[in-house]
Tab-separated table of C-alpha atoms in Angstrom:
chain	number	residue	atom	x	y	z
S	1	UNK	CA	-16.630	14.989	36.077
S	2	UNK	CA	-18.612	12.769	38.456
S	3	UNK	CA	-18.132	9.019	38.723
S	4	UNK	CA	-21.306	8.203	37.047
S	5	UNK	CA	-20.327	10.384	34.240
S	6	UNK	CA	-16.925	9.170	33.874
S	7	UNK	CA	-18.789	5.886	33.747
S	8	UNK	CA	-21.026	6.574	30.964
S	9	UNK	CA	-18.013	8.327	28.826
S	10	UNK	CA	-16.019	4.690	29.015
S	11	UNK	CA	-19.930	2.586	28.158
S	12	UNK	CA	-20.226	4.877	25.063
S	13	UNK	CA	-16.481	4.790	24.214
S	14	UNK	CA	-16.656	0.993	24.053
S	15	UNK	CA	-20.341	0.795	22.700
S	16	UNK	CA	-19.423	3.069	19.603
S	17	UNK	CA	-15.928	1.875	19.157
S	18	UNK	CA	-16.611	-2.144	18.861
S	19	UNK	CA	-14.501	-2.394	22.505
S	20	UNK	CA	-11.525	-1.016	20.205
S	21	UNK	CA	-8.893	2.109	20.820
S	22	UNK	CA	-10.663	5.352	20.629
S	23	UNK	CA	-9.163	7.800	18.009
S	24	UNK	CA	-7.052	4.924	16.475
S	25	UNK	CA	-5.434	5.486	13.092
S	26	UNK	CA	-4.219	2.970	10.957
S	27	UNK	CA	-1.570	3.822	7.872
S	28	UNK	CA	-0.532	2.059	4.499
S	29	UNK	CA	3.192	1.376	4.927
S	30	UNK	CA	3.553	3.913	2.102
S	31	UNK	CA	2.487	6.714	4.269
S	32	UNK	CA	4.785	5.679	6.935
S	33	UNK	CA	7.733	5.198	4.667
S	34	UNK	CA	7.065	8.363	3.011
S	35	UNK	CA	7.000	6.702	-0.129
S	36	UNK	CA	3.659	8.460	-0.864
S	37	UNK	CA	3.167	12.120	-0.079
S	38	UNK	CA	-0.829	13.419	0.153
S	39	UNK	CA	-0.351	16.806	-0.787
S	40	UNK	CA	-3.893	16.758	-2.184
S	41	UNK	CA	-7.165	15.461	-2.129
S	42	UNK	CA	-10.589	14.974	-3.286
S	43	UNK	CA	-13.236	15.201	-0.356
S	44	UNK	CA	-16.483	12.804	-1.486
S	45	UNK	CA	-19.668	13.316	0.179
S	46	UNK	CA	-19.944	12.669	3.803
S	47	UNK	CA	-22.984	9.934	4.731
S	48	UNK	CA	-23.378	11.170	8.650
S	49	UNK	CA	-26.639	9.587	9.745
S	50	UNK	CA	-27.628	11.097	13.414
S	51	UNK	CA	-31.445	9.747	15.288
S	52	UNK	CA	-32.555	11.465	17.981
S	53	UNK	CA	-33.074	9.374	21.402
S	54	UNK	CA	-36.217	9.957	23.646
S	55	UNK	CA	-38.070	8.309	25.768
S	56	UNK	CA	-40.283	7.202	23.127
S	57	UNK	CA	-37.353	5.700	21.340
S	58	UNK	CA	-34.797	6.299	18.453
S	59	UNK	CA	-36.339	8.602	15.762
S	60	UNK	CA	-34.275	10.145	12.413
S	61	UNK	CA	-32.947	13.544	11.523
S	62	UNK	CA	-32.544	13.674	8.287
S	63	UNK	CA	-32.243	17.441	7.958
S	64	UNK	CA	-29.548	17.632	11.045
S	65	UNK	CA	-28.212	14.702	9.426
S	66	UNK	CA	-27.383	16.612	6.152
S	67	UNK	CA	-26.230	19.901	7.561
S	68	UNK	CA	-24.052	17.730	9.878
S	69	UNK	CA	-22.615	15.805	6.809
S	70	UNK	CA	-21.689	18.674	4.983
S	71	UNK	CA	-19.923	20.412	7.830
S	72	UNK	CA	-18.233	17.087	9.076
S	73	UNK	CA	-16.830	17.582	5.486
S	74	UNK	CA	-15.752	21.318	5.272
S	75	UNK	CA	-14.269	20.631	8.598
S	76	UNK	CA	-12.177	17.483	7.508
S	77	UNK	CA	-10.896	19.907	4.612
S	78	UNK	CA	-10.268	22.654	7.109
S	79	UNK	CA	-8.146	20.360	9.496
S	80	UNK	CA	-5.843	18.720	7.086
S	81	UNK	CA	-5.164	22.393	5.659
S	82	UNK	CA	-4.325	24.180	8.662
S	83	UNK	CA	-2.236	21.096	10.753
S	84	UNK	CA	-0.974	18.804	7.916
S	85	UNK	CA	-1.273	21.440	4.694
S	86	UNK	CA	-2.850	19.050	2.591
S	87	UNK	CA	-4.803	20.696	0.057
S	88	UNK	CA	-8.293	20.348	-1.026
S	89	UNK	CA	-9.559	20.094	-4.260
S	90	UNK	CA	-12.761	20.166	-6.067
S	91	UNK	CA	-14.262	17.009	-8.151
S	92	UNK	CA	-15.424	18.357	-11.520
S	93	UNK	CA	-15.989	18.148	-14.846
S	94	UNK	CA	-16.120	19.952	-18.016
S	95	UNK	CA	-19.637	19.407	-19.709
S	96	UNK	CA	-22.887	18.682	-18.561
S	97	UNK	CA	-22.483	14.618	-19.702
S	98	UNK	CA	-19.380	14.419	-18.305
S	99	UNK	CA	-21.423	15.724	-15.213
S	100	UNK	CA	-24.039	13.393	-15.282
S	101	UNK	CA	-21.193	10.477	-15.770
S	102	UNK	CA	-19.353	11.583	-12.903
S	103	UNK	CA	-22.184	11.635	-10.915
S	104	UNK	CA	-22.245	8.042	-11.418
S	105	UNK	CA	-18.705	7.485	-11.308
S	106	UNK	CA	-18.913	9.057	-7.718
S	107	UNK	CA	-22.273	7.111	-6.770
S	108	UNK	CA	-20.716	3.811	-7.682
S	109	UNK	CA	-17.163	4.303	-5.897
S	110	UNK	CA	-19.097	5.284	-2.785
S	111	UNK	CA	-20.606	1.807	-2.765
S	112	UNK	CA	-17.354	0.120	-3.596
S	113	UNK	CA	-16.247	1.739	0.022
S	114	UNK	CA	-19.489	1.087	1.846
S	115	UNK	CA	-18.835	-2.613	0.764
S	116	UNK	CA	-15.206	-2.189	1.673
S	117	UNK	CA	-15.601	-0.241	5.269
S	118	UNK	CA	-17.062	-3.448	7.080
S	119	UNK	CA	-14.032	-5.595	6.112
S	120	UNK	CA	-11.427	-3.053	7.200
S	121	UNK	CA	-13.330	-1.813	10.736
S	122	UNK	CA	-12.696	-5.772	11.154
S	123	UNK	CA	-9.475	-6.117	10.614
S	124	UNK	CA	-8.098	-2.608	10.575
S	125	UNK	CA	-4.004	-3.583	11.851
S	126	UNK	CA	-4.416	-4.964	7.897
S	127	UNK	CA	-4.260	-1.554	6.810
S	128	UNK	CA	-0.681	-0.799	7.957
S	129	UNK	CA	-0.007	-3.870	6.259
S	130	UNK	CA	-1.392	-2.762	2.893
S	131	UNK	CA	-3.893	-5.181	2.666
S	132	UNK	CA	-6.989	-3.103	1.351
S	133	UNK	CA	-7.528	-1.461	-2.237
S	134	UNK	CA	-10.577	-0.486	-4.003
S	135	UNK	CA	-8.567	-1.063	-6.811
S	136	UNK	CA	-7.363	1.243	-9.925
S	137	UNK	CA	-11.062	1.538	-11.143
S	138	UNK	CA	-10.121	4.632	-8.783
S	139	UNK	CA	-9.361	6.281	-11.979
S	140	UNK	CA	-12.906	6.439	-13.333
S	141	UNK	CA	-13.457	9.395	-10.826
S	142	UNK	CA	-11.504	11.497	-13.930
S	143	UNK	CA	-9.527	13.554	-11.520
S	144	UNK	CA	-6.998	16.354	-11.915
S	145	UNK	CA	-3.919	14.780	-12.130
S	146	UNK	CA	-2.095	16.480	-8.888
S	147	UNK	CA	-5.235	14.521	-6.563
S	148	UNK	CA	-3.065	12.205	-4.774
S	149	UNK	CA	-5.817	10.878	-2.713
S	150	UNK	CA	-9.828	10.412	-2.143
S	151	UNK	CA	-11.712	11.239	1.599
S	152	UNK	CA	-14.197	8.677	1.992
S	153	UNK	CA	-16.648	9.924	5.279
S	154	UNK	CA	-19.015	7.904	6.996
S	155	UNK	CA	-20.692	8.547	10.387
S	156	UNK	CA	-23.226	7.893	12.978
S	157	UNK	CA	-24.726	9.159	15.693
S	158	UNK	CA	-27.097	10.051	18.611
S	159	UNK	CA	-28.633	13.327	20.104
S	160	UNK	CA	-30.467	13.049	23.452
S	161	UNK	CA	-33.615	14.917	24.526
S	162	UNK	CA	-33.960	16.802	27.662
S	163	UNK	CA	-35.842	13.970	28.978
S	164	UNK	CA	-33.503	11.441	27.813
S	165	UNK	CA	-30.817	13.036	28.523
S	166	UNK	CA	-31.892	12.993	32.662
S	167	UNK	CA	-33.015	9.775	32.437
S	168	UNK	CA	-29.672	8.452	31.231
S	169	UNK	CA	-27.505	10.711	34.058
S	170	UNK	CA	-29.903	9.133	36.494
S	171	UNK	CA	-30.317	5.441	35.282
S	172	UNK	CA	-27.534	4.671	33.014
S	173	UNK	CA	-27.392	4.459	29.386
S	174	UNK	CA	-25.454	5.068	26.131
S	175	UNK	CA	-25.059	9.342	25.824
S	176	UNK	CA	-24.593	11.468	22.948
S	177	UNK	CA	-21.770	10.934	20.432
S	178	UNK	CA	-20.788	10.749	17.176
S	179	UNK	CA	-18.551	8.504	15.840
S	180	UNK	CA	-17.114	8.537	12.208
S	181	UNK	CA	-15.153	6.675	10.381
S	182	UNK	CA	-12.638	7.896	7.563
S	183	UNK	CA	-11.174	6.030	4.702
S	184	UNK	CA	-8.218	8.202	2.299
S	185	UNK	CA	-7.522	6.255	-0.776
S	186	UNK	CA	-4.858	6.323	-3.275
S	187	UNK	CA	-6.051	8.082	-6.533
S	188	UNK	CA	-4.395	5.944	-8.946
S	189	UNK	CA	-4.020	2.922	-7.382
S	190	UNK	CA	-7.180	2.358	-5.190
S	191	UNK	CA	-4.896	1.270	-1.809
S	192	UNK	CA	-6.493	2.473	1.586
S	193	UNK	CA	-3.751	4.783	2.507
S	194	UNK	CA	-5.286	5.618	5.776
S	195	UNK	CA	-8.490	4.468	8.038
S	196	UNK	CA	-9.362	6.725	11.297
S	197	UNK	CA	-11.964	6.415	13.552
S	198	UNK	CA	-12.615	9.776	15.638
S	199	UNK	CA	-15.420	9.627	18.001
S	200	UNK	CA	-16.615	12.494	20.502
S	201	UNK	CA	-19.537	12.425	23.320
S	202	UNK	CA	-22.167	15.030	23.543
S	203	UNK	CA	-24.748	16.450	20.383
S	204	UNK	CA	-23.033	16.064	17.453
S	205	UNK	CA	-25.899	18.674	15.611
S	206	UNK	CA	-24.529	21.660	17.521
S	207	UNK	CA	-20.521	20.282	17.514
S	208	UNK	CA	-17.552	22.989	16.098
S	209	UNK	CA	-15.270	22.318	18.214
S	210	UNK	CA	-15.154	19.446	19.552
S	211	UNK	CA	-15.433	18.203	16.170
S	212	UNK	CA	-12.679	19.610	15.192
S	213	UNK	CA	-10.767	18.262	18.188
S	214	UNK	CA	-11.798	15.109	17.256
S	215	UNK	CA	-10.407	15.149	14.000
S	216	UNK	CA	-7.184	16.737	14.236
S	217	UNK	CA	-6.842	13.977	16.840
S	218	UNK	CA	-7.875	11.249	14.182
S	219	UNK	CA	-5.058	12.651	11.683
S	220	UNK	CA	-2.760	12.958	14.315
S	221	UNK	CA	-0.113	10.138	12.960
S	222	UNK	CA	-0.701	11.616	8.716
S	223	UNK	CA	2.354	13.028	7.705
S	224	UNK	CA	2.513	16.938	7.610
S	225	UNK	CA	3.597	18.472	4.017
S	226	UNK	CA	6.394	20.070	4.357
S	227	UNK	CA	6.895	22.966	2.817
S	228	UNK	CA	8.845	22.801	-1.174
């Protein structure tokens, strides 16, 4: 890698990282103490919002941004099976109202964390200290009762074009990335269990593996379950 390069890689790093350590992952004392076990968990819907950056200026993908959501989301599920054996389970219901109310019930929880995320990415050392709970309205999801925990997934990031892309190994500039950040909440009690901030450089619409990289290095520090 060339000095310029290397260069840009440590701008991005602390441009999408708020000047903080990249990959950093931040446990509930719980977790540490092995007090509390995730052997399983719900996944919610992944918000992964990715523009496209050309010389004309930032524009949105909303299409990339979906397909990139959902596989951000079967590849969290893949990662915590195969290196911590943490199981994945499905959120569902029984009847079609007890559809539409969990739609709701999964609507309204995911703004309880967007309202939560800001407070935590600014004080994150508070999660090890147990500090952060959506509190046990947690249980409204209606989940089996062997979910331990809930995935919360948020993201954002930036794709270059070809021209941008030159201009920015020529001039200087922010490169591509994507940078997510990952909440796992206690099912019963609401407490943010774990926070994790994985972020890779290059175009995160075409990423397999170094997303996964990425996030077996964000759940790195998670307990693995051993086996009964």
């Amino acid at each position: 890698m060339s000095g310029r390069a290397i260069l840009l890689a440590l701008v991005v790093l602390l441009t999408v990282s708020g000047s903080q350590v990249v990959h950093a992952q931040f446990l509930h004392p719980k977790i540490k103490s092995k007090e509390i076990t995730i052997r399983s968990v719900v996944v919610l819907p992944a918000k992964v919002n990715v523009v496209r950056d050309s010389m004309k200026g930032p524009e949105g993908m909303a299409a990339e941004s979906d397909d990139l959501s959902a596989r951000v989301e079967t590849m969290i599920a893949e990662v915590l099976s195969k290196q911590k054996h943490v199981n994945t389970l499905p959120s569902t219901v029984k009847s079609a109202e007890g559809d539409s109310q969990q739609k709701y019930n999964v609507a309204d929880f995911q703004t309880k964390f967007d309202d939560l995320l800001p407070k935590i990415m600014k004080k994150r050392d508070d999660v090890k200290k147990g500090r952060f709970s959506m509190g046990d309205e947690v249980l409204n999801l209606n989940l089996e009762k062997s979910v331990d925990a809930v995935v919360f997934i948020r993201g954002e990031g930036k794709k270059l074009s070809s021209g941008k892309t030159a201009f920015t190994m020529l001039v200087g500039g922010t490169p591509a990335y994507l940078r997510l950040k990952i909440g796992i909440v206690d099912a019963r009690s609401g407490e943010v269990l774990l926070y994790t901030d994985p972020v890779f450089l290059g175009d995160p619409t075409t990423a397999v593996d170094r997303l996964r990289k990425a996030l077996e290095k964000g759940f790195k520090k998670l307990p693995e379950v051993k086996a009964q």
